[in-house]
CSV table of C-alpha atoms in Angstrom, one decimal:
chain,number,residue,atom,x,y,z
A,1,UNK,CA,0.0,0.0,0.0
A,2,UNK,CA,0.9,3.6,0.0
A,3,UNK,CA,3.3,5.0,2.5
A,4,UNK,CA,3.0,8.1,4.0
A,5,UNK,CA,3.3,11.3,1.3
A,6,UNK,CA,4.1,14.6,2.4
A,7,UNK,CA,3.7,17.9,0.0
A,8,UNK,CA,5.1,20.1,-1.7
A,9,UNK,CA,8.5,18.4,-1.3
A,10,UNK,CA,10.0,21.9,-1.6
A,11,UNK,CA,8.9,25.1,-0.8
A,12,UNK,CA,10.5,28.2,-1.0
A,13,UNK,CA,9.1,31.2,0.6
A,14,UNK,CA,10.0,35.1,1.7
A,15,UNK,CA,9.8,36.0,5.4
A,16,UNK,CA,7.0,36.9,6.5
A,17,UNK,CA,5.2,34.7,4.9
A,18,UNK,CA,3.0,31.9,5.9
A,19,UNK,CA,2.8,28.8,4.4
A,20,UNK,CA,1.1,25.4,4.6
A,21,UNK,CA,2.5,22.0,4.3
A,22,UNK,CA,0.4,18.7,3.8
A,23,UNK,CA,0.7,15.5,5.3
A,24,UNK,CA,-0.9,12.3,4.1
A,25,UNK,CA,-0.7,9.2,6.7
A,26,UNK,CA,-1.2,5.7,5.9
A,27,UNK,CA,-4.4,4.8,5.8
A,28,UNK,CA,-5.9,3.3,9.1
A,29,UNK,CA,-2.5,4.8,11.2
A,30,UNK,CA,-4.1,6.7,14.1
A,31,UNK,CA,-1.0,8.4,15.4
A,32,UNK,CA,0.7,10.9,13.3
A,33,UNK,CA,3.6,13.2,14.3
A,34,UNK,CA,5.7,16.4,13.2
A,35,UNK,CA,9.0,16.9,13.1
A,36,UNK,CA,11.5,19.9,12.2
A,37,UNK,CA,15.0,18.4,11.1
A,38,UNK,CA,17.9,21.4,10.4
A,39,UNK,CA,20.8,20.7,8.1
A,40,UNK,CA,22.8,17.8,10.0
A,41,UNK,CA,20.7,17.6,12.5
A,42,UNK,CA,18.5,15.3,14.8
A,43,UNK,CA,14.4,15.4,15.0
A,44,UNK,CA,13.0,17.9,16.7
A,45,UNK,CA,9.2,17.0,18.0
A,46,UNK,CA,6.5,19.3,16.9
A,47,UNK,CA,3.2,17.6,17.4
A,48,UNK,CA,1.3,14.4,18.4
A,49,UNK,CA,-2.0,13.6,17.3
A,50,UNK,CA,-3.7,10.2,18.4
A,51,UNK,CA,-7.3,9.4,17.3
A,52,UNK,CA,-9.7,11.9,18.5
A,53,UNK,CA,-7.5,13.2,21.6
A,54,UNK,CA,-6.6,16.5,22.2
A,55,UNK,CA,-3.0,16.8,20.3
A,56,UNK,CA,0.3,17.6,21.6
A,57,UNK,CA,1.9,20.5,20.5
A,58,UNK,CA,4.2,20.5,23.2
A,59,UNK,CA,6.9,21.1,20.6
A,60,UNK,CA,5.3,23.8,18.7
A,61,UNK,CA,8.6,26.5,18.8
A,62,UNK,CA,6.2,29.5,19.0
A,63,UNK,CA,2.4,30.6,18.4
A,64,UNK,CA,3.6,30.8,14.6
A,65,UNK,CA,3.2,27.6,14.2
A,66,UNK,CA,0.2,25.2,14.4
A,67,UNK,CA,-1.1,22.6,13.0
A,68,UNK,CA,-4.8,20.6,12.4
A,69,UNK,CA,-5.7,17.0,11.6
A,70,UNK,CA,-9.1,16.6,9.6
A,71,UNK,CA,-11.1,13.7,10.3
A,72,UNK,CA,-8.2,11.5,12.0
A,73,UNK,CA,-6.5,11.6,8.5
A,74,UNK,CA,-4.8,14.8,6.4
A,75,UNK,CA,-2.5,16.7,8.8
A,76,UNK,CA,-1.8,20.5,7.5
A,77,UNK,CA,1.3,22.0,9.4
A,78,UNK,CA,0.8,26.0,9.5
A,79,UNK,CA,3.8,28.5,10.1
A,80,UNK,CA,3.0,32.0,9.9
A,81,UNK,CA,5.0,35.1,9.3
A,82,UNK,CA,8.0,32.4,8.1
A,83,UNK,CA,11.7,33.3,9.6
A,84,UNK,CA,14.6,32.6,8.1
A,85,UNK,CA,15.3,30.2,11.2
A,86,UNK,CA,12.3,28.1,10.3
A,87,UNK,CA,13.9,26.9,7.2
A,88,UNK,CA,14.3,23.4,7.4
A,89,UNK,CA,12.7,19.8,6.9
A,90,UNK,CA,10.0,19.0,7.7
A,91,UNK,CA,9.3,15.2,8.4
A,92,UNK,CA,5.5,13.9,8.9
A,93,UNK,CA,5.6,10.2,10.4
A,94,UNK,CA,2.5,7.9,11.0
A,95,UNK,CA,2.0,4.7,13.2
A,96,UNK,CA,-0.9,2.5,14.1
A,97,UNK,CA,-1.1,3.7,17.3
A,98,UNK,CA,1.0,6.0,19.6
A,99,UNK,CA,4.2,4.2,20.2
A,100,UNK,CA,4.8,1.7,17.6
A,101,UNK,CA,7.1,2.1,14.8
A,102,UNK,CA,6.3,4.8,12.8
A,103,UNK,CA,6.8,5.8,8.9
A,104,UNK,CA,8.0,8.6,7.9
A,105,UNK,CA,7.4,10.6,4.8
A,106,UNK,CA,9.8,11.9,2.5
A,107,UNK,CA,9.4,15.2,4.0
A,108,UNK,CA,8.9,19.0,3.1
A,109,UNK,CA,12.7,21.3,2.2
A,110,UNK,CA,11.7,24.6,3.3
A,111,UNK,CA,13.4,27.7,2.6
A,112,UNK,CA,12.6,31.3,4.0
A,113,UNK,CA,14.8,33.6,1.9
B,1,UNK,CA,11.3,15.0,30.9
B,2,UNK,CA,12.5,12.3,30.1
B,3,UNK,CA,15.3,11.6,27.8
B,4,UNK,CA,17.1,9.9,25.3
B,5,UNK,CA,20.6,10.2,24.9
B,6,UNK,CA,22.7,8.8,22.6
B,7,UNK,CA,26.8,8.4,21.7
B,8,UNK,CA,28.6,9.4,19.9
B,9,UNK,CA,27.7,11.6,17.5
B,10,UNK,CA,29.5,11.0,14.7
B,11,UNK,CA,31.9,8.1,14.1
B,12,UNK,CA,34.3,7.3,10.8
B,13,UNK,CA,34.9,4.1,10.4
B,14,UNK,CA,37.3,2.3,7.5
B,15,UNK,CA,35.0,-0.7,5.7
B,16,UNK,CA,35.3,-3.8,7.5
B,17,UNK,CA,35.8,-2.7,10.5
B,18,UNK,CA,33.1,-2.7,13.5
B,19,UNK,CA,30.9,0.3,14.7
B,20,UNK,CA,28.9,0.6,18.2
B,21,UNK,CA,26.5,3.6,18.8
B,22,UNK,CA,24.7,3.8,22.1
B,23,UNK,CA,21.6,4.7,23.5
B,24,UNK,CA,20.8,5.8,27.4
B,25,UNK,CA,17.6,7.2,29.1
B,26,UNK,CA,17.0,8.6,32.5
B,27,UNK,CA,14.2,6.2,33.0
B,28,UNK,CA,12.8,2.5,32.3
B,29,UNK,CA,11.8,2.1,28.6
B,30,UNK,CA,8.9,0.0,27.8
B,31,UNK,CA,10.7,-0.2,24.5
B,32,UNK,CA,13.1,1.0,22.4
B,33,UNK,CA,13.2,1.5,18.7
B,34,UNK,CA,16.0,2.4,16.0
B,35,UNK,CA,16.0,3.9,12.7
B,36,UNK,CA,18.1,4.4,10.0
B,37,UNK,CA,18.5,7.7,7.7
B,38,UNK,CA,20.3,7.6,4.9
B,39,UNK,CA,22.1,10.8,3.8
B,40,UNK,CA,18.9,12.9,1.9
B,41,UNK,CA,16.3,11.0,2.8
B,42,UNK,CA,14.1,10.1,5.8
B,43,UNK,CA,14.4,8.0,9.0
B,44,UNK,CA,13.0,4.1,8.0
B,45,UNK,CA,12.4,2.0,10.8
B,46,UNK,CA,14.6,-1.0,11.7
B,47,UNK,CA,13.3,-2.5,15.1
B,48,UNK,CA,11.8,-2.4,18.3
B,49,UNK,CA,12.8,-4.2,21.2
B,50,UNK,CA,10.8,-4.5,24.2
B,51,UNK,CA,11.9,-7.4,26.7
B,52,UNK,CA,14.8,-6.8,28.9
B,53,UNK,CA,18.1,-8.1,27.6
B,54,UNK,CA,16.7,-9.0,24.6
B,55,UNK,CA,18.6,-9.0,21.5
B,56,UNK,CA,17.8,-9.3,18.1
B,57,UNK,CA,19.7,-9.2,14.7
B,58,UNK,CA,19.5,-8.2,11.5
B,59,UNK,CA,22.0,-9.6,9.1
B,60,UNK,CA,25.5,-7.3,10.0
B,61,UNK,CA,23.3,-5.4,12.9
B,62,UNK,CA,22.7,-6.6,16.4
B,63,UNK,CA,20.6,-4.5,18.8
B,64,UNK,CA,20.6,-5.3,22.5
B,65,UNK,CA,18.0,-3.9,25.0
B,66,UNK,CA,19.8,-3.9,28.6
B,67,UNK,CA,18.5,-5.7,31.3
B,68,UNK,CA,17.5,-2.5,33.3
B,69,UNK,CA,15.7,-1.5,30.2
B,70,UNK,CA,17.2,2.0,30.1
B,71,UNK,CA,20.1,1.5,27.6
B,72,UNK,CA,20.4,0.0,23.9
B,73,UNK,CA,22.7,-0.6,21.7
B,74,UNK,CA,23.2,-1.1,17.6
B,75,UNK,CA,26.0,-3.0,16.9
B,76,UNK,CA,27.6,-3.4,13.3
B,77,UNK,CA,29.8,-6.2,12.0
B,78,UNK,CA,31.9,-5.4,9.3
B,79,UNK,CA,30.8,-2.7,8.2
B,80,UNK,CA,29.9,-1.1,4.3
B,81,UNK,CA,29.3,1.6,2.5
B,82,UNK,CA,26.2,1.0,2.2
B,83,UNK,CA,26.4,1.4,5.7
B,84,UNK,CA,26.7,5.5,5.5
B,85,UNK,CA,23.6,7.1,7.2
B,86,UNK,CA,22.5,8.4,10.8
B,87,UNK,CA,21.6,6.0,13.2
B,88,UNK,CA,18.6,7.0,15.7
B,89,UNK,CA,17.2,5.1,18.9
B,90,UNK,CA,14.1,6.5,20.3
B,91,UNK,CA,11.7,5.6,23.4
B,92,UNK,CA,8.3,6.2,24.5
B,93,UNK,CA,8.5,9.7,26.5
B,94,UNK,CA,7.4,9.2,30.3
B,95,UNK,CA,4.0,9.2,31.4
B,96,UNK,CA,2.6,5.9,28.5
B,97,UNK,CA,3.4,4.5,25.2
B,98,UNK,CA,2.0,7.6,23.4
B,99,UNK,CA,4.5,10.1,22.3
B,100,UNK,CA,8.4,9.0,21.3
B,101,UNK,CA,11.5,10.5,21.9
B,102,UNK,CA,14.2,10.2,19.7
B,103,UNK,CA,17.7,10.7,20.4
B,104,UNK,CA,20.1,12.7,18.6
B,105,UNK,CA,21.7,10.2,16.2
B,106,UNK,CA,24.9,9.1,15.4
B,107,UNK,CA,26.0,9.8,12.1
B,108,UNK,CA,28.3,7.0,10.6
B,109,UNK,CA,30.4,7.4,8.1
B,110,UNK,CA,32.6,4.6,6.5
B,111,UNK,CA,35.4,5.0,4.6
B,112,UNK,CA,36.1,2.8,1.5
């Protein structure tokens, strides 16, 4: 079956402004996470969603960014008013539930010139 | 919170010969899991080990889960170029199985 697909698979942008980037889980995965990965660097945790529960955006670097999951499927990371700090990867992962392997998605490059 | 910590960082090894990376948390793990990421693309699973001092392999990799079931280890035999990539562990963060932690990687590289 289809793995997990992330778009657009690059996105460049000017500061200041906001952009969206889509995740697509595999289908029937209830748990799907965020990640922010910098040039050379490890996985930084942005937000947890499981099933219907409350997420956890204990991550989220500032009130910039946010993020939603529609009808326990499509997750749409928000960052507003883009710095040139947020430029990175961004990695969308899905398990079957909270805690079991997950699969990762190829991932969004973004770049806030 | 709890943590995942993980040495070293980096580590150049010449083909053939063996690489260790290592993982430690501040707490009991109900599991532990690794991943691969191969330079350029994405983290892929490779295993999950959940009983204490289990091991497990995988052709040229060995994992270990300690018997206090707060470290872990990923062991490779003669290693290959095919080898080249960052290795992560990660464990369920305190408080349930829920979220995961993921520690900082060690990035192998092997030189031919």
């Amino acid at each position: 079956g289809a793995g997990v697909s992330q778009s657009p698979s690059n996105k460049v942008t000017e500061k200041g402004k906001d952009v969206e980037l889509r995740c697509d889980p595999i289908s029937g995965h209830t748990a799907l996470y965020w990640y922010r990965q910098s040039l050379g660097q490890g996985l930084e945790f942005l937000i947890y969603f499981q099933g219907n529960s409350a997420p956890d955006k204990s991550g989220l670097p500032s009130d910039r960014f946010s993020a939603e999951r529609t009808g326990g499927s499509v997750s749409t990371l928000t960052i507003q008013r883009t710095q040139q700090e947020d430029s990175a990867v961004y990695l969308c992962a899905s398990s079957l539930v909270g805690g079991n392997e997950q699969y990762f998605g190829p991932g969004t490059r973004l770049t806030v010139t | 919170g709890q943590q995942v910590m993980q040495i070293p960082q980096y580590q150049h090894v010449q083909e053939g010969e063996d690489f260790t990376t290592y993982c430690n948390s501040s707490t009991t793990l109900s599991n532990i899991q690794w991943y691969k990421q191969r330079p350029g693309g994405h983290p892929v699973f490779l295993i999950q080990l959940v009983k204490s001092g289990e091991v497990k392999k995988q052709k040229r990799l060995t994992f270990q889960f300690g018997e206090a079931k707060k470290n872990s280890s990923l062991h490779i035999t003669a290693t290959q170029t095919t080898d080249v990539g960052t290795y992560f562990c990660a464990g369920p963060s305190s408080g349930g199985y829920q979220k995961v932690t993921f520690g900082i990687g060690t990035k192998l590289q092997v030189i031919p």
